[in-house]
PDB file of C-alpha atoms in Angstrom:
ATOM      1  CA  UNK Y  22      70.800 123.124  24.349  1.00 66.00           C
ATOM      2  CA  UNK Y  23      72.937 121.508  21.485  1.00 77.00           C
ATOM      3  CA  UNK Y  24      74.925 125.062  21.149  1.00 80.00           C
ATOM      4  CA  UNK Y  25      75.509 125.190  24.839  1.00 76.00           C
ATOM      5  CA  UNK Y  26      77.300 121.358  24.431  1.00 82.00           C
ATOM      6  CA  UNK Y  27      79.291 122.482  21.641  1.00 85.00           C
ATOM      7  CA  UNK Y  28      80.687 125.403  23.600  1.00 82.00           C
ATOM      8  CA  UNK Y  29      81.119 123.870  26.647  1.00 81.00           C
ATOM      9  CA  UNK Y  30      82.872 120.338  24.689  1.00 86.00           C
ATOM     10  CA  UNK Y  31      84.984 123.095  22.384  1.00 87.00           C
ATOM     11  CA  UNK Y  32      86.077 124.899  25.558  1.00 84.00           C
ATOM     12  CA  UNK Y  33      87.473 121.497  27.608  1.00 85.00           C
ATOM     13  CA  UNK Y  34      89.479 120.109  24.281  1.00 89.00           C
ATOM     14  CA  UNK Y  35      91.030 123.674  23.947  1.00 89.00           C
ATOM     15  CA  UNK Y  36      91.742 122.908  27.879  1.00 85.00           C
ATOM     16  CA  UNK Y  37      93.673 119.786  27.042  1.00 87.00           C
ATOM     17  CA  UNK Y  38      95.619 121.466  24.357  1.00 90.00           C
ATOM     18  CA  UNK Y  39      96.910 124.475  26.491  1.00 88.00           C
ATOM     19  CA  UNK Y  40      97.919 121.517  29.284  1.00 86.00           C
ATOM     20  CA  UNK Y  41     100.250 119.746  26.758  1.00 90.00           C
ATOM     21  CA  UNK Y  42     101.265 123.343  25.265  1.00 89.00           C
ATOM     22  CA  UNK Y  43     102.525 123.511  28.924  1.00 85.00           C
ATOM     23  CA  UNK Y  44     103.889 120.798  29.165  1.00 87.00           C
ATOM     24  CA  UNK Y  45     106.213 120.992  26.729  1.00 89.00           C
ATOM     25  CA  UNK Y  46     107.028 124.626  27.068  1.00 89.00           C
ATOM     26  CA  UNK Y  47     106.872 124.647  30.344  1.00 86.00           C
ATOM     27  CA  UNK Y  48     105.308 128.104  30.836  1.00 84.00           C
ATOM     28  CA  UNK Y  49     102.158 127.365  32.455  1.00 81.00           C
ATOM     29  CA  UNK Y  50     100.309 131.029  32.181  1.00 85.00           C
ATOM     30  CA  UNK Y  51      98.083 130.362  29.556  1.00 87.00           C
ATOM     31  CA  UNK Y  52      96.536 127.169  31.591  1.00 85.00           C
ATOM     32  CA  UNK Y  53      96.152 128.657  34.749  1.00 83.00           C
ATOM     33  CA  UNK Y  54      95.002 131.864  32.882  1.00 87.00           C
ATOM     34  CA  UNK Y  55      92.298 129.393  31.112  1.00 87.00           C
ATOM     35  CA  UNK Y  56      91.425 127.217  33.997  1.00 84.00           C
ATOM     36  CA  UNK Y  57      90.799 131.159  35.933  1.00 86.00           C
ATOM     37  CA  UNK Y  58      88.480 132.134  33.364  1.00 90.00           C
ATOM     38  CA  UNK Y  59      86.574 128.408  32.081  1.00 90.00           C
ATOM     39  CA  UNK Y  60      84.253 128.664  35.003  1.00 91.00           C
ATOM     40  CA  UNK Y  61      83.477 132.433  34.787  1.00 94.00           C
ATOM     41  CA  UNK Y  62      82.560 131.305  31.345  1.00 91.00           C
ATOM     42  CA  UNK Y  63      80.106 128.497  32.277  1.00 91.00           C
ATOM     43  CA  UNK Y  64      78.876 131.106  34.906  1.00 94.00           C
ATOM     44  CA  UNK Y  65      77.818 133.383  31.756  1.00 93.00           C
ATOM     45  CA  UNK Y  66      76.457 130.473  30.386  1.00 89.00           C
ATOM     46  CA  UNK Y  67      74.085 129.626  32.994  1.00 91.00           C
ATOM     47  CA  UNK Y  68      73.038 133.217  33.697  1.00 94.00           C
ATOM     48  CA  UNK Y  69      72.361 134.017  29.849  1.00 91.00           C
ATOM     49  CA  UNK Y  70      68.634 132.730  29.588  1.00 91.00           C
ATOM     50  CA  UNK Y  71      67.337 135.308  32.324  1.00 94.00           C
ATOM     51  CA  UNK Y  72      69.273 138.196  30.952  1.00 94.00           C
ATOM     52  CA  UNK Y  73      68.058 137.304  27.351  1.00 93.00           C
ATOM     53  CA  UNK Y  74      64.680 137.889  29.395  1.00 94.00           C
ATOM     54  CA  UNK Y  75      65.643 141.006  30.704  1.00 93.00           C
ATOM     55  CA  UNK Y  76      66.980 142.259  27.702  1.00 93.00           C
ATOM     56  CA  UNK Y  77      63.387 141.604  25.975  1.00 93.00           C
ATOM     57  CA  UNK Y  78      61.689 143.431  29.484  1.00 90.00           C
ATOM     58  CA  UNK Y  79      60.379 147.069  29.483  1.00 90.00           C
ATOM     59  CA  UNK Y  80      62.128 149.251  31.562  1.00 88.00           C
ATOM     60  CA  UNK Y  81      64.911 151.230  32.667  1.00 91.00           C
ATOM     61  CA  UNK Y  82      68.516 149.879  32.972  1.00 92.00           C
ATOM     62  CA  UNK Y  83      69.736 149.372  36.385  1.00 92.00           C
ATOM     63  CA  UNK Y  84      72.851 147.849  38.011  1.00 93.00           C
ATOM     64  CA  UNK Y  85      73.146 146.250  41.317  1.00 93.00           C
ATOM     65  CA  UNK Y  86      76.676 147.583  42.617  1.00 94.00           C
ATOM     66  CA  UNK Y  87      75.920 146.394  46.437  1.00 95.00           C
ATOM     67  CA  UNK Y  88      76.024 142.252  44.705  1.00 94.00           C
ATOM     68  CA  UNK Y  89      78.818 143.439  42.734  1.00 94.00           C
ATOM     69  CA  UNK Y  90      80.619 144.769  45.654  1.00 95.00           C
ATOM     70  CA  UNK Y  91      79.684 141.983  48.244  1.00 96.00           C
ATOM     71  CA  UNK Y  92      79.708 138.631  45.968  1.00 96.00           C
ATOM     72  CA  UNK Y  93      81.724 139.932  43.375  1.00 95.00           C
ATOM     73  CA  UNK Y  94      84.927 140.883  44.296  1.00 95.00           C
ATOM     74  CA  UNK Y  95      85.642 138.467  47.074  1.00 94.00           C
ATOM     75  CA  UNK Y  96      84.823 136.316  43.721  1.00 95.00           C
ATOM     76  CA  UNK Y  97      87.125 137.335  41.618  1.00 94.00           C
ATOM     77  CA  UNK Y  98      89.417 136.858  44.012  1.00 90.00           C
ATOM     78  CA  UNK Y  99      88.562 132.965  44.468  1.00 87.00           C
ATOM     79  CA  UNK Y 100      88.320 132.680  40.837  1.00 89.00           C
ATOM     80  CA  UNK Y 101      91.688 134.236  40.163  1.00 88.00           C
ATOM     81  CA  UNK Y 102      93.563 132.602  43.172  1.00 85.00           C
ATOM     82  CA  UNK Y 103      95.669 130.535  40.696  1.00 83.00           C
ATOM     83  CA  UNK Y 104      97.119 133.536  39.106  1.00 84.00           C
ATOM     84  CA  UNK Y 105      97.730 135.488  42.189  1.00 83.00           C
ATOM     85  CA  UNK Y 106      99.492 132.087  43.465  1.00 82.00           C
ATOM     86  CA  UNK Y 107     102.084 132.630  40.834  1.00 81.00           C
ATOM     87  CA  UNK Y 108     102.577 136.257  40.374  1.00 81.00           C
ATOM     88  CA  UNK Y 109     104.929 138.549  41.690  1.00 83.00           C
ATOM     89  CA  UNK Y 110     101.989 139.382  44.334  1.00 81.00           C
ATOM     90  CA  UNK Y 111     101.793 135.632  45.443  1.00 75.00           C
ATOM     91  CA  UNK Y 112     104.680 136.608  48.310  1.00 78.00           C
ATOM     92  CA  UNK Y 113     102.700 139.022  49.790  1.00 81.00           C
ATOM     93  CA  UNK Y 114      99.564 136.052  50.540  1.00 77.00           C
ATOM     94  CA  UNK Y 115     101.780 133.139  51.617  1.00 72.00           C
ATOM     95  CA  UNK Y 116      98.948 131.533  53.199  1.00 73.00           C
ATOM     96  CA  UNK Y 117      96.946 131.134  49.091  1.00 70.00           C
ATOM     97  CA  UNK Y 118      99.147 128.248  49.338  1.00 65.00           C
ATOM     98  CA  UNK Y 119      96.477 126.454  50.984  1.00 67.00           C
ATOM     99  CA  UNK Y 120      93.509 127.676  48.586  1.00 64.00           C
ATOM    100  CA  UNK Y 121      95.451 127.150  45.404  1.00 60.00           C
ATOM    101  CA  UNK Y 122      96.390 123.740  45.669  1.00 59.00           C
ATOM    102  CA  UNK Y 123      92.578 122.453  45.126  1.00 59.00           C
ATOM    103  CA  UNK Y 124      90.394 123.781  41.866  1.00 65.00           C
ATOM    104  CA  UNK Y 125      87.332 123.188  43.505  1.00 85.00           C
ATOM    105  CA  UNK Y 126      87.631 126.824  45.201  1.00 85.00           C
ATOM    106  CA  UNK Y 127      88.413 128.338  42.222  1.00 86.00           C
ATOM    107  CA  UNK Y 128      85.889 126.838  40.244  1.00 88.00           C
ATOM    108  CA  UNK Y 129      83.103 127.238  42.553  1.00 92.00           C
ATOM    109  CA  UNK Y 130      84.051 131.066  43.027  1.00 93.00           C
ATOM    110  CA  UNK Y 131      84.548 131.587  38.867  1.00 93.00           C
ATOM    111  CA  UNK Y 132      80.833 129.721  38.193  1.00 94.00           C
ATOM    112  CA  UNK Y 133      79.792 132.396  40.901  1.00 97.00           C
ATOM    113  CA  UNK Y 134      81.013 135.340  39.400  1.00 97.00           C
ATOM    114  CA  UNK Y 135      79.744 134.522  35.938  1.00 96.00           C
ATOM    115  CA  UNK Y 136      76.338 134.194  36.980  1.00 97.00           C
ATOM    116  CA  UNK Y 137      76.374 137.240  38.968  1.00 96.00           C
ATOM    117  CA  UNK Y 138      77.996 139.866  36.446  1.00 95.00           C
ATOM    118  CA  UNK Y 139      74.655 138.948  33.972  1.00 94.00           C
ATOM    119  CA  UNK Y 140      72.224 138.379  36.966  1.00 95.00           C
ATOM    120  CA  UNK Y 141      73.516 142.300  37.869  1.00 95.00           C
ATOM    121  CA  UNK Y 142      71.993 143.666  35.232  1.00 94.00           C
ATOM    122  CA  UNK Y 143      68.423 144.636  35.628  1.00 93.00           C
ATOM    123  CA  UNK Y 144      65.544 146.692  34.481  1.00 90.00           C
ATOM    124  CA  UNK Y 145      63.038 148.408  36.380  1.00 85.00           C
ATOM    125  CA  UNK Y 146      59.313 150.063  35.544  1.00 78.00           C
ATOM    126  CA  UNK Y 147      59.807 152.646  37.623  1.00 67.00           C
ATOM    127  CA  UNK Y 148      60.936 155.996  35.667  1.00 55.00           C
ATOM    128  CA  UNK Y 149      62.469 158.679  38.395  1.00 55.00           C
TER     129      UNK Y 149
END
């Protein structure tokens, strides 16, 4: 529990440093690029104690492309909203506007799709 702390306290202070790195160089990639992938990487966090129990399981590997496909991209999508916003493909979605302007989406959607890329992985007794 204390490593999970450290990670997640290590991850927010590099957060404030990459906001005042944009502040004074005004190129705000790297934040919006960090704030895009922070929650994916408390999603991995929270899914890691199950697949440490899959990984210990018998079985055969299996993936679950139908979650992946479903949940997953629509996702990464959410999660990644901020970057679309301000790339060259933000004029062809002028109505992100709307989605981009609060984190909670974005967060939500990232702490989704880091739970489900580990939670996808499975293993099964059955042998074809």
């Amino acid at each position: 529990m204390f490593i999970v702390y450290f990670i997640l306290n290590a991850l927010m202070q590099y957060e404030l440093v990459l906001v005042e790195r944009a502040k004074e160089t005004f190129n705000s990639f790297p934040s919006n690029l960090y704030s895009s992938l922070y929650p994916t990487l408390i999603g991995l966090l929270f899914a890691l104690p199950k697949f440490v129990q899959v990984i210990k399981a018998e079985g055969r590997w299996n993936f679950d492309w139908i979650r992946i496909v479903a949940v997953g991209i629509p996702t990464l999508f959410g999660a990644t909203v901020i970057l679309i916003y301000f790339s060259p493909l933000g004029t062809y979605f002028p109505s992100i506007s709307i989605l981009s302007v609060g984190t909670k989406f974005s967060t939500i959607c990232g702490i989704v799709l880091g739970y489900l890329i580990l939670s996808c992985f499975q293993k099964s007794n059955i042998d074809p």
